[in-house]
XYZ file of C-alpha atoms in Angstrom:
657
model
C 59.783 -33.742 -56.024
C 62.640 -31.775 -57.475
C 62.034 -29.181 -60.143
C 64.334 -28.348 -63.053
C 65.315 -25.359 -65.215
C 63.894 -25.361 -68.688
C 65.041 -23.871 -71.940
C 63.090 -22.752 -74.942
C 64.435 -25.525 -77.201
C 61.906 -27.449 -79.276
C 63.125 -30.648 -77.701
C 62.141 -29.391 -74.267
C 58.688 -28.436 -75.455
C 58.211 -31.853 -76.981
C 59.121 -33.540 -73.709
C 56.979 -31.405 -71.379
C 53.332 -30.555 -70.695
C 51.689 -27.222 -70.145
C 50.061 -26.551 -66.778
C 46.642 -27.092 -68.352
C 47.688 -30.433 -69.849
C 49.269 -31.542 -66.589
C 46.162 -30.593 -64.598
C 43.986 -32.529 -66.995
C 46.194 -35.631 -66.842
C 46.426 -35.571 -63.066
C 42.749 -34.740 -62.648
C 43.309 -31.642 -60.564
C 42.836 -27.920 -61.138
C 45.548 -25.604 -62.503
C 45.192 -23.577 -59.320
C 46.149 -26.582 -57.254
C 49.175 -27.192 -59.477
C 50.256 -23.592 -58.900
C 49.958 -24.105 -55.112
C 51.953 -27.346 -55.385
C 54.563 -25.457 -57.360
C 54.782 -22.746 -54.714
C 54.893 -25.348 -51.928
C 57.566 -27.445 -53.723
C 55.288 -30.461 -54.015
C 55.450 -30.604 -57.812
C 57.851 -27.959 -59.132
C 57.444 -26.714 -62.689
C 60.154 -25.521 -65.025
C 59.741 -22.043 -66.533
C 60.040 -20.818 -70.022
C 61.717 -17.548 -70.825
C 58.215 -16.126 -71.001
C 57.528 -17.357 -67.462
C 55.129 -20.155 -68.410
C 55.069 -23.347 -66.345
C 56.066 -26.626 -68.074
C 56.037 -30.107 -66.534
C 58.316 -32.997 -67.812
C 56.271 -35.611 -69.658
C 58.204 -38.494 -68.193
C 57.560 -37.324 -64.650
C 53.911 -36.522 -65.255
C 53.277 -39.836 -67.049
C 54.931 -41.744 -64.217
C 52.840 -39.859 -61.684
C 49.726 -40.596 -63.660
C 50.510 -44.302 -63.703
C 51.875 -44.676 -60.181
C 49.857 -42.207 -58.287
C 46.647 -41.906 -60.180
C 44.757 -43.641 -57.366
C 46.402 -41.634 -54.616
C 45.851 -38.327 -56.386
C 42.295 -39.245 -57.002
C 41.902 -40.039 -53.322
C 43.538 -36.767 -52.385
C 41.274 -34.871 -54.716
C 38.262 -36.741 -53.421
C 39.232 -36.013 -49.835
C 39.738 -32.366 -50.630
C 36.481 -32.212 -52.511
C 34.721 -33.890 -49.583
C 36.295 -31.393 -47.189
C 35.193 -28.506 -49.379
C 31.695 -29.984 -49.573
C 31.537 -30.344 -45.794
C 32.739 -26.791 -45.377
C 30.079 -25.535 -47.760
C 27.393 -27.579 -46.022
C 28.454 -26.170 -42.647
C 28.375 -22.643 -44.045
C 24.936 -23.259 -45.505
C 23.761 -24.651 -42.111
C 25.125 -21.630 -40.220
C 23.559 -19.248 -42.705
C 20.242 -21.057 -42.356
C 20.451 -20.873 -38.552
C 21.196 -17.167 -38.764
C 18.243 -16.680 -41.087
C 15.983 -18.652 -38.753
C 17.290 -16.773 -35.706
C 16.718 -13.435 -37.387
C 13.238 -14.571 -38.325
C 12.457 -15.565 -34.773
C 13.845 -12.262 -33.517
C 11.741 -10.316 -35.984
C 8.646 -12.339 -35.067
C 9.248 -11.678 -31.379
C 9.888 -7.986 -31.934
C 6.983 -7.399 -34.276
C 4.439 -9.403 -32.254
C 5.572 -8.158 -28.815
C 2.989 -6.271 -26.773
C 5.864 -4.115 -25.516
C 7.033 -1.266 -27.688
C 10.559 -1.837 -29.002
C 12.082 1.340 -30.369
C 15.254 3.038 -31.519
C 16.129 6.698 -32.077
C 18.935 8.740 -33.518
C 21.166 10.960 -31.378
C 18.476 13.677 -31.365
C 15.851 11.322 -29.941
C 13.889 10.957 -33.201
C 12.462 7.517 -33.888
C 14.285 5.450 -36.494
C 12.516 2.183 -35.721
C 9.375 1.068 -33.841
C 7.587 -2.263 -33.791
C 3.850 -2.798 -34.258
C 3.079 -2.056 -30.588
C 3.544 1.626 -31.434
C -0.058 1.798 -32.639
C -1.479 0.788 -29.256
C 0.669 3.319 -27.404
C 0.624 6.328 -29.736
C -2.409 5.628 -31.905
C -0.275 5.795 -35.064
C 1.414 3.214 -37.290
C 5.212 2.842 -36.906
C 5.814 4.375 -40.338
C 3.928 7.525 -39.268
C 6.148 7.912 -36.209
C 9.554 7.860 -37.870
C 11.233 11.205 -37.220
C 9.056 12.017 -34.199
C 9.860 11.358 -30.528
C 8.203 10.336 -27.247
C 7.816 13.851 -26.038
C 5.871 14.936 -29.103
C 2.977 13.302 -27.238
C 3.715 14.405 -23.657
C 0.713 15.459 -21.614
C 0.502 18.642 -19.578
C 2.678 18.481 -16.492
C 5.096 15.909 -17.919
C 7.631 18.365 -19.310
C 9.870 18.657 -16.245
C 10.123 14.925 -15.370
C 10.709 14.079 -19.046
C 13.603 16.509 -19.332
C 15.006 15.116 -16.106
C 14.739 11.640 -17.678
C 16.767 12.733 -20.726
C 19.382 14.392 -18.558
C 19.803 11.255 -16.445
C 19.976 9.086 -19.570
C 22.758 11.172 -21.127
C 24.672 11.260 -17.855
C 24.415 7.575 -16.880
C 23.748 5.912 -20.233
C 20.714 3.984 -18.977
C 17.377 4.640 -17.256
C 14.873 2.037 -16.124
C 11.198 2.244 -15.201
C 10.655 5.897 -16.032
C 6.896 6.555 -16.146
C 5.620 9.358 -18.334
C 2.155 10.660 -19.140
C 1.304 10.771 -22.865
C -1.708 11.822 -24.903
C -2.205 9.573 -27.940
C -3.087 10.728 -31.433
C -6.670 9.720 -30.535
C -6.638 12.054 -27.509
C -6.443 9.225 -24.936
C -4.397 9.439 -21.750
C -1.654 6.849 -21.420
C 0.972 6.271 -18.726
C 4.020 4.608 -20.267
C 6.887 2.863 -18.493
C 10.160 3.347 -20.410
C 13.506 1.505 -20.262
C 16.235 3.128 -22.342
C 19.936 2.749 -23.085
C 22.318 4.984 -25.072
C 24.254 3.487 -28.012
C 27.698 4.940 -28.688
C 30.391 4.810 -31.393
C 33.976 3.632 -30.846
C 34.948 7.088 -29.609
C 32.132 7.257 -27.057
C 29.986 9.575 -29.123
C 26.235 9.175 -28.862
C 24.729 7.345 -31.840
C 21.187 7.072 -30.541
C 18.919 5.495 -27.966
C 17.193 2.142 -27.955
C 14.856 0.533 -25.489
C 11.435 -0.798 -24.650
C 8.219 0.774 -23.420
C 5.054 -0.639 -21.928
C 1.554 0.710 -21.364
C 1.197 0.828 -17.551
C -2.013 2.867 -17.532
C -4.073 0.281 -15.663
C -1.418 -0.266 -12.978
C -0.878 3.488 -12.625
C -4.597 4.204 -12.263
C -4.969 1.329 -9.773
C -2.188 2.826 -7.628
C -3.796 6.252 -7.857
C -7.156 4.795 -6.855
C -5.567 3.053 -3.866
C -3.832 6.282 -2.876
C -7.107 8.152 -3.269
C -8.943 5.671 -1.045
C -6.212 5.898 1.582
C -6.317 9.712 1.587
C -10.065 10.345 1.192
C -13.226 9.831 3.192
C -15.386 7.076 1.712
C -18.724 8.819 2.327
C -17.996 12.370 1.110
C -14.856 11.803 -1.009
C -13.255 14.671 0.899
C -9.561 14.335 1.789
C -9.160 12.776 5.234
C -6.976 13.227 8.304
C -3.941 11.549 6.650
C -4.142 13.920 3.687
C -4.471 16.890 6.061
C -1.410 15.826 8.046
C 0.649 15.547 4.853
C -0.514 19.002 3.718
C 0.189 20.697 7.062
C 3.604 19.100 7.472
C 4.552 20.238 3.959
C 3.411 23.784 4.751
C 5.378 23.867 8.007
C 8.534 22.622 6.285
C 8.588 25.667 4.000
C 7.701 28.067 6.869
C 4.311 28.861 5.407
C 1.608 30.538 7.535
C -2.054 29.575 7.586
C -5.089 28.680 9.620
C -7.089 25.607 10.606
C -10.826 25.722 11.354
C -12.200 22.631 13.106
C -15.972 22.461 12.516
C -17.697 20.178 15.055
C -21.439 19.678 14.499
C -23.515 20.317 17.618
C -25.791 17.522 18.906
C -25.005 15.275 15.942
C -25.658 12.104 17.935
C -29.167 13.365 18.658
C -29.769 13.549 14.897
C -28.531 9.975 14.634
C -30.950 8.815 17.316
C -33.989 10.753 16.053
C -33.690 10.438 12.289
C -31.558 7.293 11.983
C -28.082 6.554 10.733
C -29.052 6.812 7.054
C -30.369 10.342 7.539
C -27.204 11.301 9.402
C -25.111 10.138 6.445
C -27.242 12.196 4.048
C -26.722 15.171 6.321
C -22.949 14.706 6.319
C -22.878 14.501 2.506
C -25.047 17.613 2.189
C -22.974 19.601 4.666
C -19.803 18.512 2.868
C -21.103 20.099 -0.331
C -22.053 23.343 1.418
C -18.774 23.657 3.326
C -16.754 22.770 0.232
C -18.230 25.834 -1.470
C -17.233 28.017 1.490
C -13.701 26.601 1.350
C -13.437 27.193 -2.384
C -14.543 30.823 -2.035
C -11.826 31.327 0.605
C -9.044 29.610 -1.370
C -9.065 26.797 1.188
C -9.564 23.060 1.206
C -12.095 21.056 3.210
C -11.297 17.776 4.996
C -13.478 15.305 6.891
C -11.592 14.088 9.962
C -14.342 12.516 12.070
C -17.934 11.362 12.008
C -19.283 14.859 12.732
C -16.119 16.907 12.216
C -14.834 18.843 9.211
C -11.632 20.841 9.024
C -11.095 23.842 6.778
C -7.443 24.518 5.888
C -6.688 28.098 4.835
C -3.098 28.306 3.560
C -1.468 31.757 3.865
C -4.472 33.028 5.852
C -4.132 35.535 8.692
C -6.211 35.765 11.866
C -8.913 38.021 10.349
C -9.190 35.751 7.293
C -9.775 32.757 9.549
C -12.371 34.604 11.662
C -14.302 35.698 8.559
C -14.196 32.166 7.124
C -15.507 30.755 10.426
C -18.440 33.198 10.369
C -19.248 32.108 6.813
C -19.200 28.464 7.918
C -21.591 29.132 10.825
C -24.014 30.906 8.465
C -23.818 28.084 5.917
C -24.554 25.447 8.566
C -27.460 27.389 10.083
C -29.073 27.965 6.687
C -28.784 24.347 5.550
C -31.949 22.216 5.414
C -32.113 18.509 4.653
C -35.472 17.214 3.427
C -36.064 13.551 4.158
C -38.812 11.123 3.213
C -42.260 11.457 4.750
C -41.973 15.274 4.895
C -39.344 15.171 7.609
C -36.833 18.039 7.640
C -33.510 18.454 9.425
C -32.876 22.154 10.032
C -31.723 24.688 12.616
C -28.289 23.080 12.645
C -25.387 24.632 14.522
C -21.677 23.997 14.846
C -18.851 24.885 17.175
C -15.650 26.061 15.488
C -12.126 26.202 16.853
C -9.355 28.155 15.118
C -5.597 27.656 15.337
C -3.020 29.582 13.319
C 0.291 28.061 12.303
C 3.106 28.250 13.151
C 2.019 30.535 16.037
C -0.191 27.970 17.810
C 1.837 24.926 16.867
C 5.096 24.390 15.017
C 4.379 20.727 14.276
C 1.369 18.642 13.257
C 0.525 17.183 16.662
C 0.781 20.477 18.532
C -1.323 22.249 15.945
C -3.998 19.558 15.971
C -4.139 19.629 19.766
C -4.483 23.434 19.686
C -7.381 23.514 17.223
C -9.099 20.671 19.061
C -8.763 22.553 22.345
C -10.215 25.703 20.766
C -13.208 23.699 19.535
C -13.828 22.329 23.020
C -13.687 25.901 24.292
C -16.350 26.917 21.740
C -18.602 24.116 22.974
C -17.983 24.987 26.620
C -18.902 28.600 25.866
C -22.370 27.514 24.707
C -21.950 26.030 21.204
C -22.835 27.690 17.884
C -19.830 29.963 18.186
C -16.176 30.403 17.237
C -13.192 30.231 19.583
C -9.641 31.213 18.655
C -6.969 29.230 20.438
C -5.591 31.365 23.253
C -2.557 30.077 25.178
C -3.333 32.524 28.009
C -6.922 31.335 28.537
C -8.307 29.066 31.250
C -8.153 26.228 28.735
C -4.340 26.378 28.693
C -3.936 23.592 31.233
C -6.312 21.335 29.338
C -4.554 22.081 26.064
C -1.141 21.380 27.530
C -2.488 18.141 28.932
C -3.748 17.034 25.535
C -0.501 18.063 23.862
C 1.413 16.237 26.562
C -0.536 12.990 26.043
C -0.374 13.401 22.282
C 3.408 13.247 22.384
C 3.439 10.357 24.840
C 1.048 8.335 22.658
C 3.079 9.082 19.519
C 6.295 8.046 21.303
C 4.687 4.845 22.620
C 3.661 3.834 19.103
C 6.985 4.781 17.524
C 9.042 2.961 20.177
C 6.488 0.153 20.573
C 6.590 0.886 24.293
C 3.202 -0.335 25.492
C 2.242 -2.680 28.303
C -0.672 -5.104 28.482
C -2.429 -6.069 31.696
C -5.309 -8.451 32.322
C -8.186 -9.220 34.628
C -10.312 -12.379 34.427
C -14.060 -12.573 34.029
C -15.157 -15.676 35.985
C -18.129 -17.896 36.625
C -19.650 -16.907 39.953
C -20.548 -20.512 40.741
C -17.052 -21.991 40.712
C -14.550 -19.269 39.835
C -13.637 -20.831 36.468
C -12.175 -18.314 34.042
C -14.439 -17.249 31.198
C -11.847 -14.994 29.564
C -9.202 -12.390 30.439
C -9.950 -8.764 29.629
C -6.840 -7.013 28.292
C -5.963 -3.465 29.325
C -3.533 -1.122 27.559
C -0.997 1.052 29.352
C 1.691 3.487 28.195
C 4.321 5.368 30.178
C 3.480 8.799 31.568
C 5.870 11.743 31.897
C 7.348 10.177 35.052
C 8.094 6.862 33.339
C 5.317 4.989 35.186
C 2.627 2.969 33.431
C -0.612 4.930 32.941
C -4.065 3.349 32.496
C -5.849 3.877 29.199
C -8.572 5.924 30.946
C -6.034 8.747 31.227
C -5.199 9.010 27.544
C -7.682 7.063 25.397
C -10.038 10.036 24.888
C -7.115 12.026 23.508
C -6.052 9.065 21.372
C -9.544 8.779 19.894
C -9.946 12.498 19.195
C -6.548 12.726 17.481
C -6.850 9.520 15.453
C -4.365 7.334 17.352
C -6.958 4.814 18.560
C -6.898 2.435 15.541
C -3.100 2.152 15.692
C -3.231 1.431 19.432
C -6.001 -1.130 18.940
C -4.005 -2.885 16.243
C -0.880 -2.951 18.403
C -2.837 -4.534 21.303
C -4.394 -7.225 19.092
C -0.987 -8.037 17.584
C 0.618 -8.353 21.042
C -2.199 -10.570 22.321
C -2.019 -12.881 19.306
C 1.752 -13.166 19.696
C 1.410 -13.955 23.404
C -1.211 -16.647 22.798
C 0.762 -18.201 19.959
C 4.007 -18.313 21.953
C 2.320 -19.947 24.961
C 0.365 -22.431 22.867
C -1.615 -24.942 24.871
C -0.211 -23.435 28.067
C -2.565 -20.491 27.625
C -6.073 -21.908 27.462
C -8.351 -18.981 28.262
C -9.638 -16.551 25.609
C -8.587 -12.901 25.698
C -11.009 -9.971 25.432
C -9.675 -6.882 23.625
C -11.327 -3.451 23.634
C -11.730 -1.763 20.247
C -12.547 1.886 19.575
C -15.352 3.422 17.514
C -12.826 4.607 14.908
C -11.484 1.070 14.425
C -14.829 -0.647 13.931
C -15.853 2.003 11.399
C -12.674 1.591 9.299
C -12.936 -1.172 6.639
C -9.153 -1.171 6.129
C -8.550 -1.701 9.856
C -11.033 -4.594 9.912
C -9.344 -6.224 6.902
C -5.949 -5.940 8.607
C -7.460 -7.438 11.771
C -8.792 -10.418 9.819
C -5.404 -10.908 8.124
C -3.627 -10.814 11.503
C -5.923 -13.442 12.982
C -5.663 -15.763 9.968
C -1.867 -15.549 9.866
C -1.380 -15.899 13.636
C -2.349 -19.588 13.890
C -4.529 -18.590 16.864
C -8.099 -19.853 16.636
C -10.667 -17.081 16.423
C -12.639 -18.757 19.216
C -9.933 -17.629 21.641
C -10.703 -13.948 21.066
C -13.444 -11.649 22.332
C -13.815 -8.096 21.020
C -15.350 -5.596 23.418
C -17.150 -2.497 22.144
C -18.278 0.153 24.585
C -21.938 1.075 24.519
C -20.955 4.652 23.677
C -18.915 3.536 20.680
C -21.689 1.207 19.517
C -24.281 3.965 19.603
C -22.064 6.367 17.680
C -22.284 4.167 14.604
C -24.926 1.470 14.939
C -24.598 0.096 11.405
C -20.795 -0.112 11.579
C -21.017 -1.820 14.978
C -23.462 -4.446 13.726
C -21.293 -5.081 10.647
C -18.120 -5.385 12.751
C -19.751 -7.874 15.133
C -20.875 -9.971 12.168
C -17.381 -9.955 10.651
C -15.547 -11.011 13.825
C -18.113 -13.741 14.477
C -17.418 -15.041 10.959
C -13.790 -15.362 12.062
C -14.910 -17.491 15.004
C -14.406 -14.725 17.582
C -17.014 -13.497 20.039
C -18.235 -9.991 20.832
C -19.170 -8.141 24.005
C -21.055 -4.889 24.596
C -19.051 -3.149 27.324
C -20.283 -0.694 29.987
C -23.828 -1.727 29.185
C -26.509 0.433 30.757
C -24.722 3.779 30.625
C -26.967 4.777 27.713
C -30.461 3.352 27.892
C -31.040 3.877 24.170
C -29.000 0.715 23.627
C -31.860 -1.431 24.945
C -33.830 -0.592 21.833
C -30.983 -1.559 19.509
C -29.783 -4.578 21.471
C -31.540 -7.064 19.237
C -29.492 -5.685 16.309
C -26.173 -6.397 18.054
C -25.409 -10.127 17.867
C -23.073 -9.960 20.851
C -22.245 -12.908 23.099
C -21.777 -10.905 26.309
C -23.256 -7.831 27.984
C -20.800 -6.336 30.454
C -22.640 -4.244 33.048
C -20.842 -1.058 34.058
C -19.118 -1.205 37.433
C -21.066 1.905 38.439
C -24.139 -0.310 38.965
C -22.253 -3.112 40.705
C -20.654 -0.797 43.251
C -24.020 0.709 44.325
C -25.917 -2.571 44.674
C -25.754 -2.562 48.475
C -27.534 0.818 48.926
C -29.367 1.507 45.632
C -32.592 -0.336 44.831
C -32.598 1.037 41.270
C -29.195 -0.538 40.601
C -30.496 -3.915 41.832
C -33.595 -3.573 39.663
C -31.439 -2.703 36.666
C -29.178 -5.724 37.146
C -32.191 -8.043 37.482
C -33.749 -6.533 34.347
C -30.581 -6.924 32.313
C -30.169 -10.553 33.367
C -33.773 -11.310 32.470
C -33.446 -9.599 29.097
C -30.165 -11.362 28.394
C -31.717 -14.789 29.055
C -34.532 -14.003 26.615
C -32.032 -12.871 23.965
C -29.599 -15.737 24.720
C -26.815 -13.406 25.837
C -24.459 -13.816 28.810
C -24.175 -11.015 31.399
C -20.871 -10.141 33.098
C -21.031 -7.737 36.048
C -17.880 -5.594 36.251
C -16.322 -3.859 39.221
C -17.004 -6.489 41.937
C -15.041 -5.497 45.043
C -16.762 -7.289 47.921
C -18.459 -10.520 48.914
C -21.657 -8.583 49.570
C -21.730 -7.291 46.015
C -21.116 -10.831 44.795
C -24.017 -12.144 46.879
C -26.369 -9.460 45.566
C -25.349 -10.314 42.004
C -26.194 -13.959 42.630
C -29.597 -12.941 43.919
C -30.139 -10.793 40.805
C -29.464 -13.841 38.599
C -25.936 -12.972 37.463
C -23.783 -15.889 36.330
C -20.500 -14.114 35.557
C -18.515 -11.328 37.201
C -15.240 -9.437 37.055
C -13.390 -7.244 39.532
C -10.741 -6.860 42.210
C -12.620 -9.228 44.530
C -11.464 -12.093 42.315
C -8.171 -10.711 41.074
C -6.688 -7.237 40.605
C -5.402 -6.106 37.232
C -2.026 -7.790 36.671
C 0.569 -7.986 33.908
C -0.465 -10.195 31.003
C 0.284 -13.825 31.820
C 1.760 -13.050 35.241
C -0.651 -15.057 37.420
C -3.560 -17.429 37.220
C -6.974 -16.231 38.431
C -8.065 -16.913 41.989
C -10.898 -19.311 42.727
C -14.074 -17.674 43.980
C -15.690 -18.749 47.223
C -19.340 -19.810 47.009
C -20.030 -18.344 50.430
C -20.683 -14.711 51.311
C -19.294 -12.264 53.839
C -19.216 -8.541 54.345
C -15.524 -8.102 53.627
C -14.079 -5.930 50.924
C -12.013 -8.631 49.218
C -8.695 -7.869 47.570
């Protein structure tokens, strides 16, 4: 619509409406009329004073002609405004609800949610603050995390702040706090820096969680792994860590290996329970000696303790060894029924580092060699490791095998061989005994008899045993039904006495998909008698897995006859020393007959080892033997290389294979 220029004549005023009148007639607001004027939709004339006037004729015509349309336009606009307001109200309500949910989550969270200023002082904490600090959030405003830091946490906490400022974020930092109630807490913290537009630090915000239970559980697990279960002394693993740390910083010191004399006799006379009491009592006495000498005591074997003297010199070590001998000799253990264990002695070997060994294995071999020298010299004495002594060759041999064993484990370079135990009647295979070999210094495979004593004395035996079991399970699984016969694996005294090793063994068997019935675990009579209770428990555990057990080299220690009823073994394997003297030793024949008779009464099976001739086989038949093993049937061969030979039912005087 076109506008027009107005004058201030009375006639013009009579024929025009004010903006208020026009708005009322058209049913719209004055503001809308002003917008229409600016947009040229309905242009107003202006008075000299600048007031808007609208021609009556035009307005009246618009009222008549367009009243409905204007009303519709106004209605549409009003509806649009209403929708806009409703949408705004809905968005505001959603924001309010979202903020409410956020506040509920924050305030009811078990995790601490916090915020600080640039100086690290709390400006906000949720309700979880009370559980962590022992104070209400309002009482913590203006304080900081490290107002509660426990002793020893200062350095890692400052390192945490430095990392946070440098990188802007830190996750999973664990700090040790002491609450307002005096309680220890370990807190896991996640934090992030907030910055202004110029990169300046405004503050820190993040979360925190009480991880005390998890932290203590990890510490307990670490403690169990590094401590002896009976005495709670640190064990061989802890000692190795300590010595390696000392050698890395070129520290000097001494090791005293204390080996109790005739400990197995105490076991046999007083029983295993008394022997354990003795070990605990001696641990307390020797711990006092170690403390007075600024040393630390370790238990590294059934009857062996090791005293570590950091920064000690030769004279210090000699004096400490004399104090240990006196403490052992003066110790008395009173048992029930007025029985007393006294007059104890020990043999002590000393090695000084780094002079007698610049690494853990060399040092351990040196102190072990010195202890053997003390025993060879008559026991109840001290021997300092001497590279120029007659024991040098023996020490070098042990050190040599120590390195070869360590290399074999690290490189997984071991070989398994086998020999069948068979039924004498028809040559059917009962099971295959598995033998371990590692490479010697010339690269040829060496039998376990050459190195197993060293492996046991230096703590390698459990790792070797585990590696053999793993290889055997893998072999049986890969060959499936093509490998029908069970395999018999030798296990050491250290393995059967280690609950962790036994648990790992059970896990390996369960996860291998190899039936337990296809395994036999052989324990030498010597190992069984070292720890009767542990042996009986181990046999029970493997039988629960479906496996069978054998007592190997039976007869080499006649004390085992007394305990045989306590060992629920399936097989007794007679030492080859008896088999090979059957043809000219009446006592050997009598022994074999006695063992077979005893085995039938106890429902055990007897396997005679070391059969090398048809004559020996015939004599075994006559003694009642049902099973045998030896080169006469098949020599030791690589695992899975050949099937066993059938055994003739006749006899001759040949020597066999």
